[in-house]
Amino acid sequence: PGDPGLMPCREPPAAEDAAFISIQAFPALLDLPQDPAVSGVSCGSRHTAVVTRCGQLYTWGWGKYGQLGHGDNASCDRPRRVEHLLSEGLRAQDVVCGPWTTYVCVLE
């Protein structure tokens, strides 16, 4: 299940490939599913998070430490909505990414 326009995240890589994630060193246009209005964005060392005006959180990048918030350690090259916030009835208000962490300010 999930948004049909999103590509699935990769499973955690094997130990010999652990450092691999598609990293783009220059700005690029990004298509978010359903074209939501973005109200905030933050970048960690290898991951990115976006908050939309309607309170959804999308994350992508390197997920080795669970910093993407999808309940696993998978990395993802495409934005993926953090479903846990929706299931708990929470709306993301702001996001700040650290090197291997993601902090989200939420409203109930």
N, CA, C and O atoms as a Tinker XYZ file with bonds, in Angstrom:
   432  protein
     1  N      0.828000   -1.197000    0.000000    73     2
     2  CA     0.000000    0.000000    0.000000    64     1     3
     3  C      0.860000    1.244000    0.000000    63     2     4     5
     4  O      2.071000    1.172000    0.213000    81     3
     5  N      0.249000    2.362000   -0.233000    73     3     6
     6  CA     0.963000    3.632000   -0.264000    64     5     7
     7  C      0.644000    4.355000   -1.534000    63     6     8     9
     8  O     -0.190000    3.904000   -2.319000    81     7
     9  N      1.296000    5.477000   -1.752000    73     7    10
    10  CA     1.061000    6.263000   -2.944000    64     9    11
    11  C      1.596000    5.531000   -4.158000    63    10    12    13
    12  O      2.754000    5.113000   -4.157000    81    11
    13  N      0.779000    5.361000   -5.207000    73    11    14
    14  CA     1.224000    4.615000   -6.380000    64    13    15
    15  C      2.341000    5.313000   -7.133000    63    14    16    17
    16  O      3.078000    4.657000   -7.869000    81    15
    17  N      2.492000    6.622000   -6.975000    73    15    18
    18  CA     3.530000    7.346000   -7.694000    64    17    19
    19  C      4.906000    7.235000   -7.072000    63    18    20    21
    20  O      5.883000    7.707000   -7.652000    81    19
    21  N      5.003000    6.625000   -5.912000    73    19    22
    22  CA     6.288000    6.528000   -5.234000    64    21    23
    23  C      6.949000    5.202000   -5.530000    63    22    24    25
    24  O      6.292000    4.162000   -5.581000    81    23
    25  N      8.247000    5.246000   -5.724000    73    23    26
    26  CA     8.991000    4.006000   -5.883000    64    25    27
    27  C      9.261000    3.441000   -4.493000    63    26    28    29
    28  O      9.518000    4.209000   -3.565000    81    27
    29  N      9.210000    2.133000   -4.324000    73    27    30
    30  CA     9.445000    1.555000   -3.001000    64    29    31
    31  C     10.882000    1.784000   -2.553000    63    30    32    33
    32  O     11.792000    1.940000   -3.366000    81    31
    33  N     11.056000    1.799000   -1.254000    73    31    34
    34  CA    12.398000    1.946000   -0.698000    64    33    35
    35  C     13.151000    0.637000   -0.828000    63    34    36    37
    36  O     12.567000   -0.446000   -0.867000    81    35
    37  N     14.447000    0.770000   -0.891000    73    35    38
    38  CA    15.290000   -0.417000   -0.966000    64    37    39
    39  C     15.404000   -1.051000    0.406000    63    38    40    41
    40  O     15.303000   -0.373000    1.429000    81    39
    41  N     15.612000   -2.335000    0.419000    73    39    42
    42  CA    15.905000   -3.035000    1.666000    64    41    43
    43  C     17.273000   -2.577000    2.149000    63    42    44    45
    44  O     18.072000   -2.096000    1.346000    81    43
    45  N     17.565000   -2.715000    3.445000    73    43    46
    46  CA    18.898000   -2.338000    3.911000    64    45    47
    47  C     19.948000   -3.101000    3.108000    63    46    48    49
    48  O     19.826000   -4.309000    2.906000    81    47
    49  N     20.992000   -2.383000    2.648000    73    47    50
    50  CA    22.000000   -3.033000    1.823000    64    49    51
    51  C     22.851000   -4.020000    2.605000    63    50    52    53
    52  O     22.932000   -3.970000    3.833000    81    51
    53  N     23.479000   -4.912000    1.863000    73    51    54
    54  CA    24.416000   -5.856000    2.474000    64    53    55
    55  C     25.581000   -5.074000    3.065000    63    54    56    57
    56  O     25.823000   -3.929000    2.684000    81    55
    57  N     26.300000   -5.690000    3.993000    73    55    58
    58  CA    27.390000   -5.010000    4.703000    64    57    59
    59  C     28.399000   -4.387000    3.744000    63    58    60    61
    60  O     28.875000   -3.279000    3.992000    81    59
    61  N     28.737000   -5.080000    2.650000    73    59    62
    62  CA    29.736000   -4.533000    1.738000    64    61    63
    63  C     29.224000   -3.316000    0.963000    63    62    64    65
    64  O     30.028000   -2.545000    0.438000    81    63
    65  N     27.895000   -3.128000    0.879000    73    63    66
    66  CA    27.311000   -1.996000    0.167000    64    65    67
    67  C     26.746000   -0.950000    1.130000    63    66    68    69
    68  O     26.025000   -0.051000    0.699000    81    67
    69  N     27.056000   -1.049000    2.410000    73    67    70
    70  CA    26.410000   -0.240000    3.435000    64    69    71
    71  C     26.547000    1.258000    3.199000    63    70    72    73
    72  O     25.678000    2.013000    3.635000    81    71
    73  N     27.585000    1.717000    2.538000    73    71    74
    74  CA    27.793000    3.149000    2.346000    64    73    75
    75  C     27.071000    3.680000    1.118000    63    74    76    77
    76  O     27.078000    4.891000    0.899000    81    75
    77  N     26.445000    2.829000    0.304000    73    75    78
    78  CA    25.823000    3.283000   -0.930000    64    77    79
    79  C     24.454000    3.895000   -0.711000    63    78    80    81
    80  O     23.594000    3.284000   -0.076000    81    79
    81  N     24.246000    5.079000   -1.222000    73    79    82
    82  CA    22.949000    5.725000   -1.362000    64    81    83
    83  C     23.128000    6.753000   -2.461000    63    82    84    85
    84  O     24.170000    7.401000   -2.552000    81    83
    85  N     22.134000    6.897000   -3.274000    73    83    86
    86  CA    22.221000    7.842000   -4.381000    64    85    87
    87  C     22.239000    9.259000   -3.813000    63    86    88    89
    88  O     21.221000    9.733000   -3.310000    81    87
    89  N     23.372000    9.936000   -3.887000    73    87    90
    90  CA    23.528000   11.288000   -3.358000    64    89    91
    91  C     23.759000   12.235000   -4.524000    63    90    92    93
    92  O     24.615000   11.998000   -5.376000    81    91
    93  N     22.985000   13.305000   -4.548000    73    91    94
    94  CA    23.094000   14.294000   -5.608000    64    93    95
    95  C     23.727000   15.539000   -5.009000    63    94    96    97
    96  O     23.199000   16.113000   -4.057000    81    95
    97  N     24.843000   15.951000   -5.559000    73    95    98
    98  CA    25.616000   17.041000   -4.967000    64    97    99
    99  C     25.195000   18.425000   -5.462000    63    98   100   101
   100  O     25.870000   19.410000   -5.165000    81    99
   101  N     24.104000   18.519000   -6.203000    73    99   102
   102  CA    23.651000   19.809000   -6.699000    64   101   103
   103  C     22.129000   19.873000   -6.616000    63   102   104   105
   104  O     21.468000   18.835000   -6.587000    81   103
   105  N     21.560000   21.096000   -6.576000    73   103   106
   106  CA    20.101000   21.222000   -6.468000    64   105   107
   107  C     19.395000   20.591000   -7.676000    63   106   108   109
   108  O     19.903000   20.616000   -8.797000    81   107
   109  N     18.224000   20.031000   -7.416000    73   107   110
   110  CA    17.428000   19.436000   -8.487000    64   109   111
   111  C     15.948000   19.590000   -8.160000    63   110   112   113
   112  O     15.564000   19.637000   -6.991000    81   111
   113  N     15.128000   19.667000   -9.194000    73   111   114
   114  CA    13.680000   19.709000   -8.997000    64   113   115
   115  C     13.211000   18.371000   -8.451000    63   114   116   117
   116  O     13.754000   17.323000   -8.803000    81   115
   117  N     12.220000   18.409000   -7.605000    73   115   118
   118  CA    11.707000   17.197000   -6.969000    64   117   119
   119  C     10.197000   17.183000   -7.095000    63   118   120   121
   120  O      9.536000   18.178000   -6.798000    81   119
   121  N      9.649000   16.066000   -7.531000    73   119   122
   122  CA     8.205000   15.900000   -7.605000    64   121   123
   123  C      7.723000   15.164000   -6.366000    63   122   124   125
   124  O      8.078000   14.006000   -6.145000    81   123
   125  N      6.913000   15.838000   -5.559000    73   123   126
   126  CA     6.293000   15.191000   -4.412000    64   125   127
   127  C      4.951000   14.627000   -4.854000    63   126   128   129
   128  O      4.302000   15.199000   -5.729000    81   127
   129  N      4.526000   13.517000   -4.265000    73   127   130
   130  CA     3.234000   12.938000   -4.645000    64   129   131
   131  C      2.089000   13.906000   -4.365000    63   130   132   133
   132  O      2.085000   14.588000   -3.340000    81   131
   133  N      1.144000   13.964000   -5.251000    73   131   134
   134  CA    -0.056000   14.789000   -5.121000    64   133   135
   135  C      0.266000   16.272000   -5.005000    63   134   136   137
   136  O     -0.598000   17.052000   -4.603000    81   135
   137  N      1.479000   16.682000   -5.345000    73   135   138
   138  CA     1.886000   18.086000   -5.412000    64   137   139
   139  C      1.471000   18.917000   -4.194000    63   138   140   141
   140  O      0.794000   19.932000   -4.360000    81   139
   141  N      1.859000   18.514000   -2.966000    73   139   142
   142  CA     1.466000   19.284000   -1.783000    64   141   143
   143  C      2.261000   20.583000   -1.668000    63   142   144   145
   144  O      3.370000   20.693000   -2.191000    81   143
   145  N      1.686000   21.556000   -0.985000    73   143   146
   146  CA     2.371000   22.816000   -0.728000    64   145   147
   147  C      3.345000   22.601000    0.429000    63   146   148   149
   148  O      2.940000   22.170000    1.508000    81   147
   149  N      4.603000   22.893000    0.213000    73   147   150
   150  CA     5.649000   22.672000    1.215000    64   149   151
   151  C      5.771000   23.895000    2.114000    63   150   152   153
   152  O      5.827000   25.026000    1.632000    81   151
   153  N      5.811000   23.660000    3.428000    73   151   154
   154  CA     5.967000   24.764000    4.370000    64   153   155
   155  C      7.321000   24.747000    5.068000    63   154   156   157
   156  O      7.705000   25.744000    5.679000    81   155
   157  N      8.057000   23.627000    4.991000    73   155   158
   158  CA     9.366000   23.556000    5.625000    64   157   159
   159  C     10.186000   22.415000    5.074000    63   158   160   161
   160  O      9.646000   21.403000    4.628000    81   159
   161  N     11.497000   22.586000    5.107000    73   159   162
   162  CA    12.410000   21.551000    4.629000    64   161   163
   163  C     13.672000   21.588000    5.479000    63   162   164   165
   164  O     14.082000   22.649000    5.948000    81   163
   165  N     14.287000   20.422000    5.674000    73   163   166
   166  CA    15.545000   20.351000    6.402000    64   165   167
   167  C     16.382000   19.214000    5.836000    63   166   168   169
   168  O     15.854000   18.197000    5.387000    81   167
   169  N     17.691000   19.403000    5.865000    73   167   170
   170  CA    18.610000   18.390000    5.340000    64   169   171
   171  C     19.560000   17.938000    6.432000    63   170   172   173
   172  O     20.133000   18.751000    7.158000    81   171
   173  N     19.719000   16.617000    6.534000    73   171   174
   174  CA    20.726000   16.045000    7.416000    64   173   175
   175  C     21.976000   15.795000    6.596000    63   174   176   177
   176  O     22.120000   16.347000    5.505000    81   175
   177  N     22.879000   14.974000    7.103000    73   175   178
   178  CA    24.103000   14.717000    6.343000    64   177   179
   179  C     23.829000   13.893000    5.094000    63   178   180   181
   180  O     24.504000   14.069000    4.080000    81   179
   181  N     22.835000   12.984000    5.151000    73   179   182
   182  CA    22.511000   12.147000    3.998000    64   181   183
   183  C     21.015000   11.903000    3.857000    63   182   184   185
   184  O     20.617000   10.966000    3.165000    81   183
   185  N     20.186000   12.703000    4.479000    73   183   186
   186  CA    18.748000   12.553000    4.339000    64   185   187
   187  C     18.071000   13.920000    4.344000    63   186   188   189
   188  O     18.646000   14.913000    4.789000    81   187
   189  N     16.835000   13.950000    3.840000    73   187   190
   190  CA    16.082000   15.189000    3.719000    64   189   191
   191  C     14.660000   14.952000    4.217000    63   190   192   193
   192  O     14.120000   13.855000    4.076000    81   191
   193  N     14.058000   15.991000    4.802000    73   191   194
   194  CA    12.678000   15.916000    5.274000    64   193   195
   195  C     11.925000   17.168000    4.842000    63   194   196   197
   196  O     12.480000   18.266000    4.819000    81   195
   197  N     10.650000   16.983000    4.501000    73   195   198
   198  CA     9.788000   18.080000    4.065000    64   197   199
   199  C      8.488000   18.014000    4.847000    63   198   200   201
   200  O      7.915000   16.938000    5.018000    81   199
   201  N      8.020000   19.168000    5.323000    73   199   202
   202  CA     6.715000   19.284000    5.970000    64   201   203
   203  C      5.798000   20.017000    5.000000    63   202   204   205
   204  O      6.191000   21.020000    4.405000    81   203
   205  N      4.573000   19.515000    4.841000    73   203   206
   206  CA     3.619000   20.176000    3.966000    64   205   207
   207  C      2.688000   21.058000    4.792000    63   206   208   209
   208  O      2.601000   20.908000    6.010000    81   207
   209  N      2.001000   21.967000    4.132000    73   207   210
   210  CA     1.083000   22.873000    4.829000    64   209   211
   211  C     -0.067000   22.130000    5.491000    63   210   212   213
   212  O     -0.643000   22.620000    6.462000    81   211
   213  N     -0.409000   20.946000    4.974000    73   211   214
   214  CA    -1.499000   20.182000    5.591000    64   213   215
   215  C     -0.982000   19.253000    6.698000    63   214   216   217
   216  O     -1.746000   18.436000    7.213000    81   215
   217  N      0.305000   19.362000    7.074000    73   215   218
   218  CA     0.821000   18.639000    8.230000    64   217   219
   219  C      1.388000   17.262000    7.960000    63   218   220   221
   220  O      1.547000   16.466000    8.886000    81   219
   221  N      1.695000   16.969000    6.709000    73   219   222
   222  CA     2.304000   15.677000    6.408000    64   221   223
   223  C      3.823000   15.828000    6.379000    63   222   224   225
   224  O      4.352000   16.901000    6.091000    81   223
   225  N      4.510000   14.726000    6.685000    73   223   226
   226  CA     5.969000   14.705000    6.679000    64   225   227
   227  C      6.435000   13.682000    5.653000    63   226   228   229
   228  O      5.997000   12.532000    5.668000    81   227
   229  N      7.321000   14.106000    4.767000    73   227   230
   230  CA     7.943000   13.220000    3.782000    64   229   231
   231  C      9.440000   13.196000    4.048000    63   230   232   233
   232  O     10.044000   14.238000    4.305000    81   231
   233  N     10.043000   12.005000    3.988000    73   231   234
   234  CA    11.480000   11.886000    4.184000    64   233   235
   235  C     12.068000   10.979000    3.112000    63   234   236   237
   236  O     11.371000   10.144000    2.535000    81   235
   237  N     13.371000   11.156000    2.851000    73   235   238
   238  CA    14.082000   10.283000    1.934000    64   237   239
   239  C     15.580000   10.440000    2.147000    63   238   240   241
   240  O     16.035000   11.404000    2.762000    81   239
   241  N     16.333000    9.489000    1.636000    73   239   242
   242  CA    17.792000    9.499000    1.763000    64   241   243
   243  C     18.282000    8.267000    2.490000    63   242   244   245
   244  O     17.695000    7.190000    2.389000    81   243
   245  N     19.363000    8.442000    3.224000    73   243   246
   246  CA    20.004000    7.362000    3.961000    64   245   247
   247  C     19.231000    7.114000    5.252000    63   246   248   249
   248  O     18.989000    8.054000    6.009000    81   247
   249  N     18.839000    5.869000    5.519000    73   247   250
   250  CA    18.014000    5.581000    6.684000    64   249   251
   251  C     18.612000    4.603000    7.674000    63   250   252   253
   252  O     17.881000    3.997000    8.457000    81   251
   253  N     19.941000    4.434000    7.658000    73   251   254
   254  CA    20.593000    3.408000    8.480000    64   253   255
   255  C     20.208000    3.454000    9.956000    63   254   256   257
   256  O     20.125000    2.403000   10.593000    81   255
   257  N     19.972000    4.627000   10.512000    73   255   258
   258  CA    19.674000    4.751000   11.936000    64   257   259
   259  C     18.184000    5.003000   12.217000    63   258   260   261
   260  O     17.822000    5.422000   13.316000    81   259
   261  N     17.326000    4.748000   11.223000    73   259   262
   262  CA    15.896000    4.956000   11.410000    64   261   263
   263  C     15.468000    6.407000   11.316000    63   262   264   265
   264  O     14.327000    6.735000   11.641000    81   263
   265  N     16.365000    7.286000   10.875000    73   263   266
   266  CA    16.088000    8.718000   10.849000    64   265   267
   267  C     15.013000    9.125000    9.847000    63   266   268   269
   268  O     14.560000   10.270000    9.872000    81   267
   269  N     14.593000    8.214000    8.960000    73   267   270
   270  CA    13.531000    8.551000    8.016000    64   269   271
   271  C     12.143000    8.393000    8.643000    63   270   272   273
   272  O     11.163000    8.924000    8.120000    81   271
   273  N     12.057000    7.670000    9.753000    73   271   274
   274  CA    10.797000    7.567000   10.480000    64   273   275
   275  C      9.789000    6.588000    9.907000    63   274   276   277
   276  O      8.596000    6.696000   10.194000    81   275
   277  N     10.244000    5.630000    9.097000    73   275   278
   278  CA     9.331000    4.676000    8.478000    64   277   279
   279  C      9.291000    3.332000    9.212000    63   278   280   281
   280  O      8.723000    2.366000    8.702000    81   279
   281  N      9.883000    3.264000   10.392000    73   279   282
   282  CA     9.838000    2.047000   11.183000    64   281   283
   283  C     10.844000    0.998000   10.767000    63   282   284   285
   284  O     10.737000   -0.159000   11.174000    81   283
   285  N     11.825000    1.385000    9.959000    73   283   286
   286  CA    12.873000    0.454000    9.539000    64   285   287
   287  C     14.169000    1.236000    9.329000    63   286   288   289
   288  O     14.228000    2.436000    9.599000    81   287
   289  N     15.189000    0.560000    8.854000    73   287   290
   290  CA    16.480000    1.209000    8.586000    64   289   291
   291  C     16.779000    1.263000    7.094000    63   290   292   293
   292  O     17.935000    1.380000    6.688000    81   291
   293  N     15.727000    1.179000    6.277000    73   291   294
   294  CA    15.901000    1.194000    4.821000    64   293   295
   295  C     16.196000    2.607000    4.336000    63   294   296   297
   296  O     15.724000    3.588000    4.909000    81   295
   297  N     16.980000    2.690000    3.280000    73   295   298
   298  CA    17.230000    3.955000    2.597000    64   297   299
   299  C     16.212000    4.096000    1.468000    63   298   300   301
   300  O     15.695000    3.102000    0.958000    81   299
   301  N     15.934000    5.328000    1.088000    73   299   302
   302  CA    14.906000    5.576000    0.082000    64   301   303
   303  C     15.326000    6.762000   -0.778000    63   302   304   305
   304  O     15.630000    7.835000   -0.256000    81   303
   305  N     15.342000    6.570000   -2.091000    73   303   306
   306  CA    15.749000    7.643000   -3.010000    64   305   307
   307  C     14.615000    8.576000   -3.400000    63   306   308   309
   308  O     14.853000    9.599000   -4.041000    81   307
   309  N     13.399000    8.245000   -3.029000    73   307   310
   310  CA    12.228000    9.064000   -3.370000    64   309   311
   311  C     11.503000    9.474000   -2.090000    63   310   312   313
   312  O     11.522000    8.729000   -1.110000    81   311
   313  N     10.860000   10.656000   -2.082000    73   311   314
   314  CA    10.103000   11.069000   -0.896000    64   313   315
   315  C      9.035000   10.047000   -0.540000    63   314   316   317
   316  O      8.327000    9.536000   -1.407000    81   315
   317  N      8.933000    9.762000    0.741000    73   315   318
   318  CA     7.940000    8.808000    1.246000    64   317   319
   319  C      7.276000    9.416000    2.473000    63   318   320   321
   320  O      7.961000    9.897000    3.375000    81   319
   321  N      5.958000    9.398000    2.512000    73   319   322
   322  CA     5.223000    9.986000    3.629000    64   321   323
   323  C      5.426000    9.151000    4.887000    63   322   324   325
   324  O      5.413000    7.921000    4.830000    81   323
   325  N      5.613000    9.816000    6.020000    73   323   326
   326  CA     5.745000    9.144000    7.309000    64   325   327
   327  C      4.335000    8.835000    7.803000    63   326   328   329
   328  O      3.636000    9.718000    8.301000    81   327
   329  N      3.927000    7.588000    7.663000    73   327   330
   330  CA     2.565000    7.164000    7.970000    64   329   331
   331  C      2.264000    7.148000    9.466000    63   330   332   333
   332  O      1.104000    7.274000    9.860000    81   331
   333  N      3.280000    6.996000   10.299000    73   331   334
   334  CA     3.059000    6.924000   11.748000    64   333   335
   335  C      2.358000    8.183000   12.263000    63   334   336   337
   336  O      1.492000    8.089000   13.133000    81   335
   337  N      2.711000    9.339000   11.749000    73   335   338
   338  CA     2.069000   10.575000   12.206000    64   337   339
   339  C      0.571000   10.549000   11.905000    63   338   340   341
   340  O     -0.245000   10.925000   12.747000    81   339
   341  N      0.220000   10.106000   10.711000    73   339   342
   342  CA    -1.203000   10.025000   10.336000    64   341   343
   343  C     -1.955000    9.046000   11.223000    63   342   344   345
   344  O     -3.063000    9.334000   11.676000    81   343
   345  N     -1.351000    7.888000   11.469000    73   343   346
   346  CA    -2.028000    6.869000   12.266000    64   345   347
   347  C     -2.231000    7.315000   13.717000    63   346   348   349
   348  O     -3.144000    6.837000   14.389000    81   347
   349  N     -1.400000    8.213000   14.193000    73   347   350
   350  CA    -1.526000    8.736000   15.562000    64   349   351
   351  C     -2.341000   10.028000   15.622000    63   350   352   353
   352  O     -2.526000   10.590000   16.702000    81   351
   353  N     -2.826000   10.502000   14.485000    73   351   354
   354  CA    -3.609000   11.741000   14.453000    64   353   355
   355  C     -2.776000   12.984000   14.689000    63   354   356   357
   356  O     -3.279000   13.976000   15.216000    81   355
   357  N     -1.503000   12.946000   14.304000    73   355   358
   358  CA    -0.592000   14.071000   14.516000    64   357   359
   359  C     -0.319000   14.800000   13.207000    63   358   360   361
   360  O     -0.255000   14.191000   12.138000    81   359
   361  N     -0.159000   16.121000   13.314000    73   359   362
   362  CA     0.181000   16.942000   12.142000    64   361   363
   363  C      1.576000   17.520000   12.348000    63   362   364   365
   364  O      1.848000   18.150000   13.370000    81   363
   365  N      2.447000   17.308000   11.390000    73   363   366
   366  CA     3.793000   17.872000   11.469000    64   365   367
   367  C      3.708000   19.380000   11.272000    63   366   368   369
   368  O      3.024000   19.864000   10.371000    81   367
   369  N      4.406000   20.107000   12.122000    73   367   370
   370  CA     4.421000   21.562000   12.023000    64   369   371
   371  C      5.777000   22.060000   11.540000    63   370   372   373
   372  O      5.856000   23.024000   10.779000    81   371
   373  N      6.839000   21.402000   11.983000    73   371   374
   374  CA     8.195000   21.806000   11.605000    64   373   375
   375  C      9.104000   20.593000   11.708000    63   374   376   377
   376  O      8.789000   19.630000   12.406000    81   375
   377  N     10.236000   20.643000   11.009000    73   375   378
   378  CA    11.186000   19.535000   11.026000    64   377   379
   379  C     12.607000   20.094000   11.020000    63   378   380   381
   380  O     12.894000   21.096000   10.365000    81   379
   381  N     13.490000   19.422000   11.765000    73   379   382
   382  CA    14.913000   19.769000   11.781000    64   381   383
   383  C     15.687000   18.456000   11.721000    63   382   384   385
   384  O     15.499000   17.577000   12.561000    81   383
   385  N     16.550000   18.331000   10.733000    73   383   386
   386  CA    17.376000   17.134000   10.594000    64   385   387
   387  C     18.756000   17.380000   11.167000    63   386   388   389
   388  O     19.355000   18.432000   10.943000    81   387
   389  N     19.260000   16.397000   11.911000    73   387   390
   390  CA    20.637000   16.408000   12.374000    64   389   391
   391  C     21.433000   15.465000   11.489000    63   390   392   393
   392  O     20.909000   14.981000   10.485000    81   391
   393  N     22.680000   15.192000   11.833000    73   391   394
   394  CA    23.490000   14.289000   11.007000    64   393   395
   395  C     22.847000   12.915000   10.823000    63   394   396   397
   396  O     22.822000   12.399000    9.705000    81   395
   397  N     22.328000   12.315000   11.891000    73   395   398
   398  CA    21.714000   10.987000   11.815000    64   397   399
   399  C     20.381000   10.935000   12.533000    63   398   400   401
   400  O     19.945000    9.871000   12.972000    81   399
   401  N     19.730000   12.094000   12.655000    73   399   402
   402  CA    18.468000   12.181000   13.392000    64   401   403
   403  C     17.491000   13.101000   12.650000    63   402   404   405
   404  O     17.881000   13.874000   11.775000    81   403
   405  N     16.215000   12.996000   13.025000    73   403   406
   406  CA    15.184000   13.885000   12.513000    64   405   407
   407  C     14.279000   14.251000   13.678000    63   406   408   409
   408  O     13.747000   13.369000   14.351000    81   407
   409  N     14.103000   15.536000   13.920000    73   407   410
   410  CA    13.235000   16.042000   14.981000    64   409   411
   411  C     12.020000   16.679000   14.341000    63   410   412   413
   412  O     12.149000   17.495000   13.428000    81   411
   413  N     10.831000   16.309000   14.818000    73   411   414
   414  CA     9.602000   16.815000   14.234000    64   413   415
   415  C      8.745000   17.449000   15.322000    63   414   416   417
   416  O      8.482000   16.824000   16.350000    81   415
   417  N      8.314000   18.672000   15.105000    73   415   418
   418  CA     7.360000   19.339000   15.997000    64   417   419
   419  C      5.972000   19.009000   15.455000    63   418   420   421
   420  O      5.678000   19.272000   14.289000    81   419
   421  N      5.117000   18.429000   16.307000    73   419   422
   422  CA     3.797000   17.993000   15.852000    64   421   423
   423  C      2.684000   18.654000   16.655000    63   422   424   425
   424  O      2.892000   19.107000   17.781000    81   423
   425  N      1.499000   18.701000   16.054000    73   423   426
   426  CA     0.292000   19.166000   16.719000    64   425   427
   427  C     -0.687000   18.011000   16.772000    63   426   428   429
   428  O     -0.773000   17.212000   15.840000    81   427
   429  N     -1.434000   17.926000   17.883000    73   427   430
   430  CA    -2.447000   16.855000   17.994000    64   429   431
   431  C     -3.735000   17.321000   17.359000    63   430   432
   432  O     -4.718000   16.580000   17.340000    81   431
